[in-house]
Coordinates of C-alpha atoms in Angstrom, one line a residue:
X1 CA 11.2 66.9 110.7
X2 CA 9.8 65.1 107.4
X3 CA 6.6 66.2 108.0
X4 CA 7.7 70.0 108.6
X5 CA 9.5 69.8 105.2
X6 CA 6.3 68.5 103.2
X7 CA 4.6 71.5 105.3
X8 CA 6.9 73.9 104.1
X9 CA 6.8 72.8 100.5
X10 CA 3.1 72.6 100.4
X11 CA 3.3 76.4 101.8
X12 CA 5.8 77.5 98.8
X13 CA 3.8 75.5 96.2
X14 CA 0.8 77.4 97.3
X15 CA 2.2 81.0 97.5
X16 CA 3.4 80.2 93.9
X17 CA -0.1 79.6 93.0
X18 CA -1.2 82.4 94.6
X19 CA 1.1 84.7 93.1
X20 CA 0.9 83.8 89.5
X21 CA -3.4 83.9 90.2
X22 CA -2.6 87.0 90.7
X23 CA -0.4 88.0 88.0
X24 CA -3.5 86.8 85.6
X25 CA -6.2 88.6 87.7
X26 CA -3.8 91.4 88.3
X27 CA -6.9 93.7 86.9
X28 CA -9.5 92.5 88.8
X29 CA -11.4 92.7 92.3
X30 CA -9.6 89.6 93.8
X31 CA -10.6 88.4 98.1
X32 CA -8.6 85.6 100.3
X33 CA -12.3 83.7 99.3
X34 CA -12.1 84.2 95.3
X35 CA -8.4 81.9 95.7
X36 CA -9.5 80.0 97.9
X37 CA -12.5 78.5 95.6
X38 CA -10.5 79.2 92.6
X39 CA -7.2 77.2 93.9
X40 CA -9.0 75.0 96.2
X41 CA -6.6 75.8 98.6
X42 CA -8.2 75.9 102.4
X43 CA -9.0 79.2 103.4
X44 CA -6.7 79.3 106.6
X45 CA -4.0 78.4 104.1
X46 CA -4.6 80.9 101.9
X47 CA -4.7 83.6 104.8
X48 CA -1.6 82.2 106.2
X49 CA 0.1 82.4 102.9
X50 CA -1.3 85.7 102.1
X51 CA -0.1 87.4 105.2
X52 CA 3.5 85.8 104.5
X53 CA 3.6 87.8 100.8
X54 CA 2.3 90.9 102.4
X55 CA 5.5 90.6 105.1
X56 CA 7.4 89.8 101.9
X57 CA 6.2 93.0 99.8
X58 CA 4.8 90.8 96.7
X59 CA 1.2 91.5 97.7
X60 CA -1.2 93.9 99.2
X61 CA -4.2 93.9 100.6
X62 CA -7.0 96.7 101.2
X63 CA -10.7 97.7 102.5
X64 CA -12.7 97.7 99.3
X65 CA -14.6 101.3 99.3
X66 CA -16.7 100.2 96.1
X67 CA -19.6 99.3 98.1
X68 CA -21.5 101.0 101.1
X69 CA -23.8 97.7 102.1
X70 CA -22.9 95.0 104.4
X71 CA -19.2 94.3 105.4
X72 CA -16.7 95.2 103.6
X73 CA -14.4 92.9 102.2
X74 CA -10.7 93.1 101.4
X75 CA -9.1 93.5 98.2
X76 CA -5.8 91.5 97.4
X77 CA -3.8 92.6 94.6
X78 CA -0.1 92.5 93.4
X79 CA 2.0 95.7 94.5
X80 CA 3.2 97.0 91.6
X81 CA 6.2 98.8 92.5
X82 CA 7.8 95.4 95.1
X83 CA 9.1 93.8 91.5
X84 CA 10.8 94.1 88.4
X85 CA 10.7 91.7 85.5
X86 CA 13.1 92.6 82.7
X87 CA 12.7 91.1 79.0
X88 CA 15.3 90.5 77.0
X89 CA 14.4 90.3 72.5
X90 CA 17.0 89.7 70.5
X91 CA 16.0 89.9 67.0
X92 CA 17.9 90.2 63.5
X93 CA 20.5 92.8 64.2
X94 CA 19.1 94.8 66.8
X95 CA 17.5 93.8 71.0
X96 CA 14.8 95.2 72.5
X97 CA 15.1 95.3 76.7
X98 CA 11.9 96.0 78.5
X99 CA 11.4 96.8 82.3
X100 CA 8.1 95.9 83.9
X101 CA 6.7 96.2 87.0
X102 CA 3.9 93.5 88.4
X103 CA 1.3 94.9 86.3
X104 CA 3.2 94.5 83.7
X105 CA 3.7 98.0 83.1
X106 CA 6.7 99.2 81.1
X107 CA 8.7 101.1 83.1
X108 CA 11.9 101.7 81.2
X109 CA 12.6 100.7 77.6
X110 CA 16.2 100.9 75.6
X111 CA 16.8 99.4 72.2
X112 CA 20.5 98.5 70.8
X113 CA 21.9 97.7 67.5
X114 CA 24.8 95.7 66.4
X115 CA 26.3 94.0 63.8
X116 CA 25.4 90.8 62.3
X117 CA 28.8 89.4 63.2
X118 CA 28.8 90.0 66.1
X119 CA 30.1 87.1 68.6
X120 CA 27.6 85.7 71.2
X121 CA 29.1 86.7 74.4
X122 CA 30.2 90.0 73.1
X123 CA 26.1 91.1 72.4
X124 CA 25.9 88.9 76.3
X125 CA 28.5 92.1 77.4
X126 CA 26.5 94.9 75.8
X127 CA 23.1 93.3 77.2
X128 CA 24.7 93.2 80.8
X129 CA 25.6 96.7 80.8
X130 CA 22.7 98.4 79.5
X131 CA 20.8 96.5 81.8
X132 CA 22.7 97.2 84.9
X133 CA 23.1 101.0 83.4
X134 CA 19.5 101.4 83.3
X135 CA 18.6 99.2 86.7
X136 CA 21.0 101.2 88.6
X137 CA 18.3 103.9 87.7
X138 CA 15.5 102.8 88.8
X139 CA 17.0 101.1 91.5
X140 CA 17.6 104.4 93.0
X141 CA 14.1 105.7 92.7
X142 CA 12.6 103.3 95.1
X143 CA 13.1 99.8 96.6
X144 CA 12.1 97.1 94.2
X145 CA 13.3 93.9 93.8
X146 CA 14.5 92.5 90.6
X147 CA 12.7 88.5 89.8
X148 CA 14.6 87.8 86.6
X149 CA 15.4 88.1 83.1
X150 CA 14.0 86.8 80.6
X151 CA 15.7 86.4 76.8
X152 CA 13.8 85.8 74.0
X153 CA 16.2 84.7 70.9
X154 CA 15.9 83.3 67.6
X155 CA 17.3 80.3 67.9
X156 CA 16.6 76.4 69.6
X157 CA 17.8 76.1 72.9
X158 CA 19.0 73.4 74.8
X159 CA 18.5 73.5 78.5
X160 CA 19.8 70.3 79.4
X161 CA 23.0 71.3 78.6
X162 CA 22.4 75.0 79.1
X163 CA 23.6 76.2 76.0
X164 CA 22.6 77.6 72.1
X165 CA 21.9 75.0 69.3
X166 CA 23.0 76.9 66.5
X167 CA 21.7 80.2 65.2
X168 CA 21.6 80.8 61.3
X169 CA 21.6 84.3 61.2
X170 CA 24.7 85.0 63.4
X171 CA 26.4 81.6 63.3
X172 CA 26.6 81.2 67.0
X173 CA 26.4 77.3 67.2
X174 CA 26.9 75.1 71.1
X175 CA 27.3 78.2 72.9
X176 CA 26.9 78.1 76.4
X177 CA 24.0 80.3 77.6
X178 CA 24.7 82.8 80.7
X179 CA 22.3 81.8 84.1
X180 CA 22.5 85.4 85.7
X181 CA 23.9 88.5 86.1
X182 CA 25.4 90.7 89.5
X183 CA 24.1 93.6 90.7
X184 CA 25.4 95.1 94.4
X185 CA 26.3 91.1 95.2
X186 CA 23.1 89.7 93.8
X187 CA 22.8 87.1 91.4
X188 CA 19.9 88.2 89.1
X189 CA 18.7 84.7 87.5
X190 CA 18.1 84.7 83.4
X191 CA 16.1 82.6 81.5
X192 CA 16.2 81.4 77.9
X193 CA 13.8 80.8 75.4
X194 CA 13.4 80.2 71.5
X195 CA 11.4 83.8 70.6
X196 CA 8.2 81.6 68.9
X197 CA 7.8 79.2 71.9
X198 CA 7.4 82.2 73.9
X199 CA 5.3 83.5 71.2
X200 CA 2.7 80.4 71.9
X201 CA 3.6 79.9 75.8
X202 CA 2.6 84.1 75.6
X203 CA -0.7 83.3 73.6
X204 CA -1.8 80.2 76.1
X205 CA -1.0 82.0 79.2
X206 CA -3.8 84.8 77.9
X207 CA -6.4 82.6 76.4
X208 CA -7.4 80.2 79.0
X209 CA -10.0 78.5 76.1
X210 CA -7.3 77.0 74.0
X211 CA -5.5 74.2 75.5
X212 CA -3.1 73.5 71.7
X213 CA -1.4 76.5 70.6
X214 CA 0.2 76.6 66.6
X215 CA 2.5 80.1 66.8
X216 CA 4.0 81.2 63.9
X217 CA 6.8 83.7 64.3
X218 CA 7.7 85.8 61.4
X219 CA 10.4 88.1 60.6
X220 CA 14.0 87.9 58.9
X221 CA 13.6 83.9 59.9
X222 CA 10.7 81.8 60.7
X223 CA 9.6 80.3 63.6
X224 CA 6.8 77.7 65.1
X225 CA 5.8 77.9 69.0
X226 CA 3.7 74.7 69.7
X227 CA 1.5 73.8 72.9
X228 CA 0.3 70.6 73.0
X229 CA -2.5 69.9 76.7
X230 CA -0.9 73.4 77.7
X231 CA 2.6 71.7 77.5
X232 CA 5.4 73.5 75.4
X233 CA 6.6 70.8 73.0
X234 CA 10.3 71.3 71.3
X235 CA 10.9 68.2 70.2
X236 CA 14.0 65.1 71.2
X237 CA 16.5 68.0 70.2
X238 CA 14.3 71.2 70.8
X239 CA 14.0 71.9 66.3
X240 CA 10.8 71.4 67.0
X241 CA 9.4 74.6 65.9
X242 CA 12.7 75.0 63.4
X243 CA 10.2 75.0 60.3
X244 CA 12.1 77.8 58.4
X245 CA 14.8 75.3 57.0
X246 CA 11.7 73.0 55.6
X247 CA 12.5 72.5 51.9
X248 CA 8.9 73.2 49.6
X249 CA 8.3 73.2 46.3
X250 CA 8.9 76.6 45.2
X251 CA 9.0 77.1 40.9
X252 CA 9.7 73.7 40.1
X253 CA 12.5 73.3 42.4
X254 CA 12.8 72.8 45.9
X255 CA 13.8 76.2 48.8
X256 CA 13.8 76.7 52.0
X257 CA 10.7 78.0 53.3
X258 CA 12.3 81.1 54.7
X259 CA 14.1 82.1 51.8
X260 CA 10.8 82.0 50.1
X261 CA 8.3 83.8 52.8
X262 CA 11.1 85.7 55.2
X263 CA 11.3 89.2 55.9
X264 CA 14.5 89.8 54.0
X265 CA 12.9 87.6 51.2
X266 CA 10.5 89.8 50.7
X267 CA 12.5 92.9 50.9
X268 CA 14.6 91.3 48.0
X269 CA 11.5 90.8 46.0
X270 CA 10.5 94.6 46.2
X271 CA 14.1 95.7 45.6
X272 CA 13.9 93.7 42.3
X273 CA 10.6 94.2 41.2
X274 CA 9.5 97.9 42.5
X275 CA 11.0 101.1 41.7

């Protein structure tokens, strides 16, 4: 029995890896051999585990036609339409909620505003619904399968405890985060992030040549993503990256960075300065 459980974990482990090869090669000519070398996974393993995520709908495989010599070899590749991803951005007074497929191809898109005092689990509410408004949708036009959500927000997250740190713009502060939304009896999970680690987690992920990431995130606030050996790092308390509230030198006196450089800093200055 122990031994059929290490088996089985090994198995999940490896179709993981398989999958998420994929999702980075989504765009290119891809065999059972290619992940095999590249994962160093045995290649009976691999063809186990690839015939698994066919039967699953994540994958699928096909003759490639490219070439007339020799034998032809199969092509693996994600199936686009089996999955949905949805991406949540919440930025200063307004969210942005993507739907893409495995290709990462955007298949729906729907932007909301609100007010800046607006509480937390109110904009949570108005989230939920467009979401499930919009899913509901697409849902009906074929047979996907929704992976997650993911929220990008400006603000330090704890995960421990599952909740927000404290956010300066809109004053939430130790509010609990929510782990999933229902749709038809299905418990979609979500999954928070501070918007400039995903920034640098984003940036890593596509350049394979830097191992340290420095992400700077700029808008009404500022923000700092760091990976250090391809790790996210956030610090004891996850304020890692919190450089906005850093006090410079600024005209003899000491600001806050992001009253200096921000978005809305800059606005002022142009208000004030420019007809």
């Amino acid at each position: 029995m122990a031994k059929s459980r290490i088996s089985e974990k090994i198995s999940e482990t490896n179709k993981k890896r398989i999958l998420y090869y994929l999702f980075k090669n989504y765009n290119t000519f891809t065999t059972r051999t290619n992940i095999s070398k590249d994962l160093n996974i045995s290649f009976p393993a691999v063809s186990n585990n690839v015939a698994q995520l066919i039967e699953e709908g994540f994958i699928l495989e096909e003759l490639d036609t490219s070439s007339s010599l020799g034998r032809r070899s199969k092509k693996i590749y994600l199936n686009p339409n089996s999955k949905i991803t949805i991406v949540v951005h919440i930025e200063y007074q307004n969210a942005n909620i993507i739907f893409l497929d495995n290709h990462q191809n955007r298949l729906r898109q729907k932007k909301i505003v609100f007010e800046r005092n607006i509480k937390f689990r109110d904009l949570w509410e108005l989230l939920e619904k467009e979401i499930k408004a919009i899913l509901e949708e697409l849902l009906s036009e074929n047979d996907s399968e929704v992976l997650g959500i993911c929220v990008a927000i400006p603000t330090p997250i704890d995960k421990k405890n599952k909740r927000i740190i404290k956010s300066r713009f809109y004053g939430w502060k130790d509010e609990p985060i929510f782990e999933y939304i229902k749709v038809e009896d299905k418990k979609i999970p979500v999954f928070w992030e501070n918007d400039a680690n995903l920034l640098a987690k984003g940036f890593y992920e596509s350049n394979s040549r830097y191992e340290n990431v420095l992400a700077i995130y700029f808008s009404m606030g500022i923000g700092m993503g760091i990976m250090i050996n391809g790790d996210l790092y956030t610090g004891k308390e996850g304020n890692a990256g919190e450089i906005g509230q850093l006090k410079v030198e600024y005209k003899g006196e000491y600001e806050e960075l992001e009253k200096i450089i921000s978005e809305r800093s800059l606005i002022e200055f142009a208000k004030n300065k420019l007809k």
